[in-house]
Every structure is written in C-alpha cells, then in structure tokens.
C-alpha cells in the first residue's frame, strides 16, 4: 500500500491520502491548485 504524500511547512505537516478521502472528487473540483497529486511542493 502506498504511503500518503506529506508536505511540510514551518509549523505544520499536511498528508494527502486519496484512498482515505471519500469526497476526493470535491477537493479536485473546488480547489484544483491545492489538491493536485501530480504537483510537487
């Protein structure tokens, strides 16, 4: 199983796991610049 992608900031770590998000389609449609799995930080 693939590990979630993690993006580290100064005071926060965001993880992105498409298999756990049941509404992932909404994320892509409403915030495509934020939820783009092909883009690297």
XYZ file of C-alpha atoms in Angstrom:
41
model
C 0.000 0.000 0.000
C 1.333 3.422 -0.949
C 2.090 5.865 1.816
C 0.271 9.194 1.892
C 2.111 12.162 0.450
C 3.375 14.553 3.108
C 4.085 18.243 2.646
C 5.952 20.027 5.428
C 5.627 23.711 6.213
C 7.159 25.763 9.011
C 4.693 24.687 11.702
C 2.507 22.087 10.000
C 2.643 18.807 8.098
C -0.152 18.053 5.633
C -0.736 14.489 4.481
C -2.704 13.580 1.386
C -4.073 10.056 1.073
C -6.578 9.661 -1.769
C -7.635 6.194 -0.572
C -8.910 7.618 2.719
C -10.774 10.620 1.331
C -14.300 9.604 0.357
C -15.061 13.006 -1.148
C -11.811 13.438 -3.069
C -13.706 14.479 -6.204
C -14.952 17.607 -4.410
C -11.405 18.561 -3.448
C -10.197 18.321 -7.043
C -13.167 20.223 -8.455
C -13.260 23.047 -5.905
C -9.542 23.537 -5.184
C -7.549 22.044 -8.080
C -4.475 24.178 -7.332
C -4.303 22.768 -3.796
C -5.292 19.135 -4.423
C -3.103 18.208 -7.376
C -1.374 14.850 -6.755
C 0.920 15.340 -9.762
C 2.310 18.623 -8.443
C 5.247 18.588 -6.063
C 5.645 21.088 -3.246
